[in-house]
């Protein structure tokens, strides 16, 4: 056995600690660290595939430049930086800052150091055009928090809750919405000590199998279901009178708005038993402490802001936040979370501020600029047109809704740059593809996860845990790869820009501003210096965290939630006017009426062994699924004369795609579940058995979009189906 090194997996945001077995400086095997005090040895097949990724023959070892004929040829990274900087400078000087946009995808978040460098660069060129995957993911979270207000005493966590409700999130597979830390174990453990679980999902998901109550509704009905639950809570007096009086405004408005959502009405609308709905409401409201989290399903199925808003409102009227005197599970190791007080911050601007987009009356939001409008901003001529786009660890061609429009837009760009280790669908359309180092080749910390937990229930660490890891290997011999941040530094140098780095170690704007670091633009900082700037004045100094490469729970002073400030006036708002108006629309059921001609709803789901569009072809990850099947209920299959392996046409109003039928008893009748980020470019994706299909093509960004975040329907999309090729005929 070779040398074993500690590292952090960065394939997804869960940041699992890993042990990497090395032979001759090369990783040969990844396993979990059984001695880790919180993850207890967890890893998944994606993390265990890291050695393959580093040595895959598909990995780019050199940056690429698009040639006149559209093919790509290697280019030294320094030369690529020179050329890119010159082109960007020309675009900036000619058309102004708004003509340059970035898109930060999931790997731009998982590689946390780079993210801030990209922002520093955008600050330096003064461009507001910052798109990210957040607004095509769960934008409702940040927007609802802004409308409702946040609790300064901290979020509720699964380990200490008596009840939990998962609405369209499947943390056992996604590591999201419950706990990122070994979620299967955490949920089983919590169940053993008596946690009561409500799950709302059109599928019998991994987490639904543990539920005390599983509501398996028609998709797209979460606002109605939650309004129905709130009505039960009001009617049966199950809310926390004292907490509500002290902390909540809009109580009467909410109560009136949900009054129309009687159990029978909701039961008929969502096709769930009325009695189960009532029981679910009682289970959550009667618990001493409960958490309610939603995931991508409901955030993408229409009225996502409203779903998230009703969940926060339910938490608040039931008084489910941490109370005065409660111990904070994680007072902070790498991030200063700010004072914990038993009081709400009032609402803050949710939308309509900052940069105005030129289409659909959209503007900046608490979740960021609407990415669903990025393609229009590129396509639309005139003042402010976006001409250059830098994709950092993202794959717009696979991930953005409305793939046909995205395809037109990406090809219309004067300059498109992807920082990506693979010739993805997006990279193939890029003028330059910058080849990055992969995770085992650079330093990292767990600050991202810690930060997520400060704002979101169901995220973060429930102990003062942190890990730092050094790079454990060099890139393959003969390669010319860089750390992603070096790209932004390199082009800034060439463009004569100054970069100022805001730290991750502070959450408040004042703390960020006071601890910002001006980078030396003459002498390139080291990666370690970048991390030191990013985690300046962290509660436990980074130098201390570096001492334990395995990750550990730090002995930080205990923090208890302080009493509310005397005269504290801010309150939660549970009666926001726009949200109450949306409830009326939901009640009226306009959307349902319009969609009567469609037999099915396409719902979004994740696969355990794959992460979005990443490394689909990796041998172990693709053992079970080499494409994204169209998971169908057996009764629906029978009714349509279909069998597993049949290729169907999935027909939405916007476009059609192919789907490969797979029998799935867990899927509710009337729904078909397919995973996003598969397929290929339009016209190059006919061989569905090889590529899978791109569900993004079924969404129209111009229809049924959220008026604030711009997110269109990406789940619960009305579809019809038609047999194209029977499995037998194909054999
Ligand atoms: N219809 C539909 N559409 C969806 C969704 C859905 O549920 N349904 N989900 C949405 C959601 S939640 C999201 S977050 C987006 C995802 O949107 P994106 O973030 O745009 O998509 P990813 O596939 O995660 O992109 C990650 C990219 O990073 C690259 N990469 C991998 N490793 C590295 C590395 O070490 N360094 C660098 N620089 N790059 C690396 C990968 O090759 C890949 O191209 O998709 C959204 N689209
Ligand atoms: N293994 C794996 N892990 C991942 C990812 C991955 O691709 N693979 N992607 C990562 C990313 S980018 C993200 S954002 C997170 C997302 O994390 P999650 O939001 O937990 O993602 P999913 O597992 O797809 O769970 C969404 C659930 O919503 C359900 N659903 C669909 N439509 C509706 C609806 O209208 N109402 C309700 N109530 N439910 C509905 C689906 O059946 C599905 O079970 O996961 C992250 N983790
Ligand atoms: S869940 Fe899997 S992919 Fe995500 S960090 Fe852990 S090992 Fe890596
Ligand atoms: Mo996501």
PDB file of N, CA and C in Angstrom, residues 255-320:
ATOM      1  N   UNK A 255     -53.477  34.441   7.403  1.00  0.00           N
ATOM      2  CA  UNK A 255     -54.601  33.604   7.829  1.00  0.00           C
ATOM      3  C   UNK A 255     -55.774  33.742   6.839  1.00  0.00           C
ATOM      4  N   UNK A 256     -56.027  34.972   6.447  1.00  0.00           N
ATOM      5  CA  UNK A 256     -57.122  35.192   5.480  1.00  0.00           C
ATOM      6  C   UNK A 256     -56.793  34.569   4.121  1.00  0.00           C
ATOM      7  N   UNK A 257     -55.542  34.730   3.714  1.00  0.00           N
ATOM      8  CA  UNK A 257     -55.161  34.259   2.365  1.00  0.00           C
ATOM      9  C   UNK A 257     -55.214  32.739   2.250  1.00  0.00           C
ATOM     10  N   UNK A 258     -54.947  32.039   3.347  1.00  0.00           N
ATOM     11  CA  UNK A 258     -54.958  30.573   3.251  1.00  0.00           C
ATOM     12  C   UNK A 258     -56.337  29.980   3.543  1.00  0.00           C
ATOM     13  N   UNK A 259     -57.257  30.845   3.923  1.00  0.00           N
ATOM     14  CA  UNK A 259     -58.573  30.339   4.339  1.00  0.00           C
ATOM     15  C   UNK A 259     -59.268  29.526   3.246  1.00  0.00           C
ATOM     16  N   UNK A 260     -59.049  29.925   1.997  1.00  0.00           N
ATOM     17  CA  UNK A 260     -59.718  29.215   0.891  1.00  0.00           C
ATOM     18  C   UNK A 260     -59.146  27.815   0.659  1.00  0.00           C
ATOM     19  N   UNK A 261     -57.975  27.542   1.235  1.00  0.00           N
ATOM     20  CA  UNK A 261     -57.319  26.244   0.980  1.00  0.00           C
ATOM     21  C   UNK A 261     -57.763  25.200   2.006  1.00  0.00           C
ATOM     22  N   UNK A 262     -59.022  24.842   1.922  1.00  0.00           N
ATOM     23  CA  UNK A 262     -59.549  23.834   2.846  1.00  0.00           C
ATOM     24  C   UNK A 262     -58.896  22.493   2.521  1.00  0.00           C
ATOM     25  N   UNK A 263     -58.843  21.589   3.500  1.00  0.00           N
ATOM     26  CA  UNK A 263     -58.249  20.271   3.219  1.00  0.00           C
ATOM     27  C   UNK A 263     -58.894  19.606   2.004  1.00  0.00           C
ATOM     28  N   UNK A 264     -60.189  19.726   1.853  1.00  0.00           N
ATOM     29  CA  UNK A 264     -60.837  19.072   0.715  1.00  0.00           C
ATOM     30  C   UNK A 264     -60.416  19.709  -0.614  1.00  0.00           C
ATOM     31  N   UNK A 265     -60.311  21.030  -0.597  1.00  0.00           N
ATOM     32  CA  UNK A 265     -59.871  21.712  -1.815  1.00  0.00           C
ATOM     33  C   UNK A 265     -58.470  21.263  -2.205  1.00  0.00           C
ATOM     34  N   UNK A 266     -57.559  21.274  -1.227  1.00  0.00           N
ATOM     35  CA  UNK A 266     -56.167  20.907  -1.504  1.00  0.00           C
ATOM     36  C   UNK A 266     -56.084  19.443  -1.918  1.00  0.00           C
ATOM     37  N   UNK A 267     -56.864  18.603  -1.240  1.00  0.00           N
ATOM     38  CA  UNK A 267     -56.857  17.176  -1.555  1.00  0.00           C
ATOM     39  C   UNK A 267     -57.242  16.955  -3.011  1.00  0.00           C
ATOM     40  N   UNK A 268     -58.258  17.687  -3.451  1.00  0.00           N
ATOM     41  CA  UNK A 268     -58.703  17.525  -4.833  1.00  0.00           C
ATOM     42  C   UNK A 268     -57.669  18.080  -5.804  1.00  0.00           C
ATOM     43  N   UNK A 269     -57.105  19.222  -5.485  1.00  0.00           N
ATOM     44  CA  UNK A 269     -56.152  19.879  -6.369  1.00  0.00           C
ATOM     45  C   UNK A 269     -54.871  19.063  -6.544  1.00  0.00           C
ATOM     46  N   UNK A 270     -54.344  18.613  -5.405  1.00  0.00           N
ATOM     47  CA  UNK A 270     -53.033  17.942  -5.461  1.00  0.00           C
ATOM     48  C   UNK A 270     -53.158  16.427  -5.528  1.00  0.00           C
ATOM     49  N   UNK A 271     -54.383  15.952  -5.415  1.00  0.00           N
ATOM     50  CA  UNK A 271     -54.640  14.512  -5.406  1.00  0.00           C
ATOM     51  C   UNK A 271     -53.902  13.801  -4.276  1.00  0.00           C
ATOM     52  N   UNK A 272     -54.166  14.290  -3.064  1.00  0.00           N
ATOM     53  CA  UNK A 272     -53.623  13.636  -1.863  1.00  0.00           C
ATOM     54  C   UNK A 272     -54.769  13.486  -0.854  1.00  0.00           C
ATOM     55  N   UNK A 273     -54.668  12.561   0.083  1.00  0.00           N
ATOM     56  CA  UNK A 273     -55.749  12.414   1.069  1.00  0.00           C
ATOM     57  C   UNK A 273     -55.815  13.606   2.031  1.00  0.00           C
ATOM     58  N   UNK A 274     -57.003  14.163   2.216  1.00  0.00           N
ATOM     59  CA  UNK A 274     -57.171  15.331   3.090  1.00  0.00           C
ATOM     60  C   UNK A 274     -56.711  15.022   4.512  1.00  0.00           C
ATOM     61  N   UNK A 275     -56.982  13.809   4.947  1.00  0.00           N
ATOM     62  CA  UNK A 275     -56.634  13.442   6.328  1.00  0.00           C
ATOM     63  C   UNK A 275     -55.116  13.459   6.540  1.00  0.00           C
ATOM     64  N   UNK A 276     -54.394  12.985   5.533  1.00  0.00           N
ATOM     65  CA  UNK A 276     -52.925  12.976   5.630  1.00  0.00           C
ATOM     66  C   UNK A 276     -52.363  14.400   5.679  1.00  0.00           C
ATOM     67  N   UNK A 277     -52.998  15.289   4.927  1.00  0.00           N
ATOM     68  CA  UNK A 277     -52.562  16.688   4.939  1.00  0.00           C
ATOM     69  C   UNK A 277     -52.698  17.255   6.350  1.00  0.00           C
ATOM     70  N   UNK A 278     -53.832  16.970   6.970  1.00  0.00           N
ATOM     71  CA  UNK A 278     -54.069  17.476   8.335  1.00  0.00           C
ATOM     72  C   UNK A 278     -53.054  16.893   9.299  1.00  0.00           C
ATOM     73  N   UNK A 279     -52.819  15.603   9.169  1.00  0.00           N
ATOM     74  CA  UNK A 279     -51.842  14.957  10.065  1.00  0.00           C
ATOM     75  C   UNK A 279     -50.457  15.571   9.889  1.00  0.00           C
ATOM     76  N   UNK A 280     -50.103  15.855   8.647  1.00  0.00           N
ATOM     77  CA  UNK A 280     -48.780  16.445   8.385  1.00  0.00           C
ATOM     78  C   UNK A 280     -48.667  17.802   9.067  1.00  0.00           C
ATOM     79  N   UNK A 281     -49.728  18.595   8.949  1.00  0.00           N
ATOM     80  CA  UNK A 281     -49.723  19.930   9.572  1.00  0.00           C
ATOM     81  C   UNK A 281     -49.563  19.796  11.084  1.00  0.00           C
ATOM     82  N   UNK A 282     -50.273  18.858  11.649  1.00  0.00           N
ATOM     83  CA  UNK A 282     -50.198  18.676  13.113  1.00  0.00           C
ATOM     84  C   UNK A 282     -48.799  18.207  13.522  1.00  0.00           C
ATOM     85  N   UNK A 283     -48.252  17.317  12.731  1.00  0.00           N
ATOM     86  CA  UNK A 283     -46.930  16.768  13.066  1.00  0.00           C
ATOM     87  C   UNK A 283     -45.877  17.878  13.121  1.00  0.00           C
ATOM     88  N   UNK A 284     -45.901  18.753  12.131  1.00  0.00           N
ATOM     89  CA  UNK A 284     -44.905  19.833  12.090  1.00  0.00           C
ATOM     90  C   UNK A 284     -45.189  20.871  13.176  1.00  0.00           C
ATOM     91  N   UNK A 285     -46.465  21.245  13.322  1.00  0.00           N
ATOM     92  CA  UNK A 285     -46.782  22.333  14.254  1.00  0.00           C
ATOM     93  C   UNK A 285     -46.633  21.912  15.711  1.00  0.00           C
ATOM     94  N   UNK A 286     -46.941  20.679  16.004  1.00  0.00           N
ATOM     95  CA  UNK A 286     -46.901  20.261  17.414  1.00  0.00           C
ATOM     96  C   UNK A 286     -45.497  19.945  17.902  1.00  0.00           C
ATOM     97  N   UNK A 287     -44.584  19.727  16.995  1.00  0.00           N
ATOM     98  CA  UNK A 287     -43.212  19.425  17.407  1.00  0.00           C
ATOM     99  C   UNK A 287     -42.656  20.609  18.192  1.00  0.00           C
ATOM    100  N   UNK A 288     -41.835  20.292  19.196  1.00  0.00           N
ATOM    101  CA  UNK A 288     -41.223  21.386  19.959  1.00  0.00           C
ATOM    102  C   UNK A 288     -40.311  22.189  19.025  1.00  0.00           C
ATOM    103  N   UNK A 289     -39.591  21.480  18.159  1.00  0.00           N
ATOM    104  CA  UNK A 289     -38.695  22.153  17.229  1.00  0.00           C
ATOM    105  C   UNK A 289     -38.751  21.408  15.908  1.00  0.00           C
ATOM    106  N   UNK A 290     -39.025  22.129  14.848  1.00  0.00           N
ATOM    107  CA  UNK A 290     -39.095  21.459  13.542  1.00  0.00           C
ATOM    108  C   UNK A 290     -38.369  22.274  12.487  1.00  0.00           C
ATOM    109  N   UNK A 291     -37.989  21.608  11.431  1.00  0.00           N
ATOM    110  CA  UNK A 291     -37.392  22.287  10.284  1.00  0.00           C
ATOM    111  C   UNK A 291     -38.192  21.960   9.041  1.00  0.00           C
ATOM    112  N   UNK A 292     -38.250  22.907   8.129  1.00  0.00           N
ATOM    113  CA  UNK A 292     -38.970  22.686   6.873  1.00  0.00           C
ATOM    114  C   UNK A 292     -38.055  23.148   5.754  1.00  0.00           C
ATOM    115  N   UNK A 293     -37.716  22.255   4.839  1.00  0.00           N
ATOM    116  CA  UNK A 293     -36.846  22.664   3.734  1.00  0.00           C
ATOM    117  C   UNK A 293     -37.416  22.197   2.400  1.00  0.00           C
ATOM    118  N   UNK A 294     -37.231  23.033   1.400  1.00  0.00           N
ATOM    119  CA  UNK A 294     -37.666  22.680   0.047  1.00  0.00           C
ATOM    120  C   UNK A 294     -36.432  22.537  -0.827  1.00  0.00           C
ATOM    121  N   UNK A 295     -36.587  21.860  -1.949  1.00  0.00           N
ATOM    122  CA  UNK A 295     -35.462  21.665  -2.846  1.00  0.00           C
ATOM    123  C   UNK A 295     -35.749  22.179  -4.242  1.00  0.00           C
ATOM    124  N   UNK A 296     -35.024  21.616  -5.184  1.00  0.00           N
ATOM    125  CA  UNK A 296     -35.130  22.097  -6.552  1.00  0.00           C
ATOM    126  C   UNK A 296     -36.511  21.817  -7.160  1.00  0.00           C
ATOM    127  N   UNK A 297     -37.113  20.681  -6.818  1.00  0.00           N
ATOM    128  CA  UNK A 297     -38.421  20.350  -7.402  1.00  0.00           C
ATOM    129  C   UNK A 297     -39.388  21.514  -7.319  1.00  0.00           C
ATOM    130  N   UNK A 298     -39.796  21.889  -6.117  1.00  0.00           N
ATOM    131  CA  UNK A 298     -40.765  22.969  -5.983  1.00  0.00           C
ATOM    132  C   UNK A 298     -40.235  24.342  -6.425  1.00  0.00           C
ATOM    133  N   UNK A 299     -38.915  24.534  -6.334  1.00  0.00           N
ATOM    134  CA  UNK A 299     -38.380  25.823  -6.785  1.00  0.00           C
ATOM    135  C   UNK A 299     -38.475  25.979  -8.297  1.00  0.00           C
ATOM    136  N   UNK A 300     -38.601  24.849  -8.983  1.00  0.00           N
ATOM    137  CA  UNK A 300     -38.636  24.877 -10.445  1.00  0.00           C
ATOM    138  C   UNK A 300     -40.030  24.628 -11.000  1.00  0.00           C
ATOM    139  N   UNK A 301     -40.990  24.363 -10.122  1.00  0.00           N
ATOM    140  CA  UNK A 301     -42.306  23.917 -10.591  1.00  0.00           C
ATOM    141  C   UNK A 301     -43.332  25.051 -10.634  1.00  0.00           C
ATOM    142  N   UNK A 302     -42.865  26.293 -10.577  1.00  0.00           N
ATOM    143  CA  UNK A 302     -43.776  27.433 -10.577  1.00  0.00           C
ATOM    144  C   UNK A 302     -44.035  27.913  -9.156  1.00  0.00           C
ATOM    145  N   UNK A 303     -44.135  29.226  -8.986  1.00  0.00           N
ATOM    146  CA  UNK A 303     -44.382  29.824  -7.661  1.00  0.00           C
ATOM    147  C   UNK A 303     -43.376  29.354  -6.604  1.00  0.00           C
ATOM    148  N   UNK A 304     -42.107  29.234  -7.021  1.00  0.00           N
ATOM    149  CA  UNK A 304     -41.064  28.772  -6.098  1.00  0.00           C
ATOM    150  C   UNK A 304     -40.829  29.728  -4.941  1.00  0.00           C
ATOM    151  N   UNK A 305     -40.906  31.031  -5.217  1.00  0.00           N
ATOM    152  CA  UNK A 305     -40.735  31.989  -4.115  1.00  0.00           C
ATOM    153  C   UNK A 305     -41.820  31.771  -3.070  1.00  0.00           C
ATOM    154  N   UNK A 306     -43.023  31.549  -3.558  1.00  0.00           N
ATOM    155  CA  UNK A 306     -44.168  31.380  -2.659  1.00  0.00           C
ATOM    156  C   UNK A 306     -44.005  30.120  -1.811  1.00  0.00           C
ATOM    157  N   UNK A 307     -43.569  29.033  -2.425  1.00  0.00           N
ATOM    158  CA  UNK A 307     -43.347  27.794  -1.661  1.00  0.00           C
ATOM    159  C   UNK A 307     -42.360  28.041  -0.529  1.00  0.00           C
ATOM    160  N   UNK A 308     -41.226  28.651  -0.869  1.00  0.00           N
ATOM    161  CA  UNK A 308     -40.214  28.911   0.157  1.00  0.00           C
ATOM    162  C   UNK A 308     -40.748  29.884   1.218  1.00  0.00           C
ATOM    163  N   UNK A 309     -41.524  30.844   0.761  1.00  0.00           N
ATOM    164  CA  UNK A 309     -42.078  31.844   1.682  1.00  0.00           C
ATOM    165  C   UNK A 309     -43.057  31.197   2.667  1.00  0.00           C
ATOM    166  N   UNK A 310     -43.893  30.319   2.181  1.00  0.00           N
ATOM    167  CA  UNK A 310     -44.859  29.656   3.065  1.00  0.00           C
ATOM    168  C   UNK A 310     -44.150  28.745   4.071  1.00  0.00           C
ATOM    169  N   UNK A 311     -43.047  28.144   3.634  1.00  0.00           N
ATOM    170  CA  UNK A 311     -42.279  27.303   4.565  1.00  0.00           C
ATOM    171  C   UNK A 311     -41.673  28.147   5.686  1.00  0.00           C
ATOM    172  N   UNK A 312     -41.087  29.287   5.312  1.00  0.00           N
ATOM    173  CA  UNK A 312     -40.520  30.170   6.340  1.00  0.00           C
ATOM    174  C   UNK A 312     -41.630  30.664   7.267  1.00  0.00           C
ATOM    175  N   UNK A 313     -42.772  30.985   6.670  1.00  0.00           N
ATOM    176  CA  UNK A 313     -43.883  31.485   7.475  1.00  0.00           C
ATOM    177  C   UNK A 313     -44.360  30.412   8.453  1.00  0.00           C
ATOM    178  N   UNK A 314     -44.370  29.168   7.986  1.00  0.00           N
ATOM    179  CA  UNK A 314     -44.774  28.066   8.861  1.00  0.00           C
ATOM    180  C   UNK A 314     -43.794  27.927  10.029  1.00  0.00           C
ATOM    181  N   UNK A 315     -42.499  28.006   9.712  1.00  0.00           N
ATOM    182  CA  UNK A 315     -41.467  27.966  10.758  1.00  0.00           C
ATOM    183  C   UNK A 315     -41.715  29.076  11.781  1.00  0.00           C
ATOM    184  N   UNK A 316     -42.068  30.248  11.286  1.00  0.00           N
ATOM    185  CA  UNK A 316     -42.193  31.403  12.179  1.00  0.00           C
ATOM    186  C   UNK A 316     -43.465  31.360  13.022  1.00  0.00           C
ATOM    187  N   UNK A 317     -44.592  31.043  12.411  1.00  0.00           N
ATOM    188  CA  UNK A 317     -45.803  31.061  13.254  1.00  0.00           C
ATOM    189  C   UNK A 317     -45.793  29.890  14.255  1.00  0.00           C
ATOM    190  N   UNK A 318     -45.006  28.869  13.960  1.00  0.00           N
ATOM    191  CA  UNK A 318     -44.878  27.764  14.924  1.00  0.00           C
ATOM    192  C   UNK A 318     -43.715  27.997  15.892  1.00  0.00           C
ATOM    193  N   UNK A 319     -42.982  29.097  15.709  1.00  0.00           N
ATOM    194  CA  UNK A 319     -41.868  29.415  16.606  1.00  0.00           C
ATOM    195  C   UNK A 319     -40.774  28.359  16.596  1.00  0.00           C
ATOM    196  N   UNK A 320     -40.462  27.867  15.415  1.00  0.00           N
ATOM    197  CA  UNK A 320     -39.508  26.756  15.331  1.00  0.00           C
ATOM    198  C   UNK A 320     -38.043  27.186  15.237  1.00  0.00           C
TER     199      UNK A 320
END
